[in-house]
Amino acid sequence: VMSPNISNPNSANSTTVESNRSSEVIVSTNTANPVSHTSHFVPVIQTETSTNEFQKETLKDLVELKSLFNLQNKYLQNLLEKMELVVKRVDRLEDKLDSVLASKH
């Protein structure tokens, strides 16, 4: 769940977002056997400072993830271009093979 406060870590809503997030953890536990999950659940009351730190870390992780996705995108683009070249070469080889076979008949 993305917090709406990432762009403004000093927002007054930070603490309520955290408490909402804590209640979501309970809601989203495994319904097949909820006891095993909820019995060990201890709600964490986060202060404004720890919430801001959490948001800064999350933002840092997202920036790093974005750069990894960009690298992966470049790699896949490069791979696609190479595959297109291979397809063209195979097409040319098929044409040559067809002409050789046609000349034999």
PDB file of C-alpha atoms in Angstrom, residues 14-15 19 35-36 42-43 69 76 79 85 90 96-97 103:
ATOM      1  CA  SER A  14       1.767  10.134   8.514  1.00  0.00           C
ATOM      2  CA  THR A  15       0.909   8.562  11.847  1.00  0.00           C
ATOM      3  CA  SER A  19      -1.950   2.952  12.041  1.00  0.00           C
ATOM      4  CA  VAL A  35      -4.986 -17.605  14.482  1.00  0.00           C
ATOM      5  CA  SER A  36      -1.431 -18.591  13.570  1.00  0.00           C
ATOM      6  CA  VAL A  42       2.022  -6.965  17.808  1.00  0.00           C
ATOM      7  CA  PRO A  43       0.875  -3.579  16.538  1.00  0.00           C
ATOM      8  CA  PHE A  69      14.205  -1.450 -14.225  1.00  0.00           C
ATOM      9  CA  LEU A  76      15.932  -6.187 -23.213  1.00  0.00           C
ATOM     10  CA  LEU A  79      18.404  -8.238 -26.921  1.00  0.00           C
ATOM     11  CA  LEU A  85      19.081  -9.225 -36.787  1.00  0.00           C
ATOM     12  CA  VAL A  90      17.609 -16.590 -41.102  1.00  0.00           C
ATOM     13  CA  LYS A  96      19.417 -18.669 -50.516  1.00  0.00           C
ATOM     14  CA  LEU A  97      18.367 -22.228 -49.704  1.00  0.00           C
ATOM     15  CA  SER A 103      18.177 -24.453 -59.391  1.00  0.00           C
TER      16      SER A 103
END
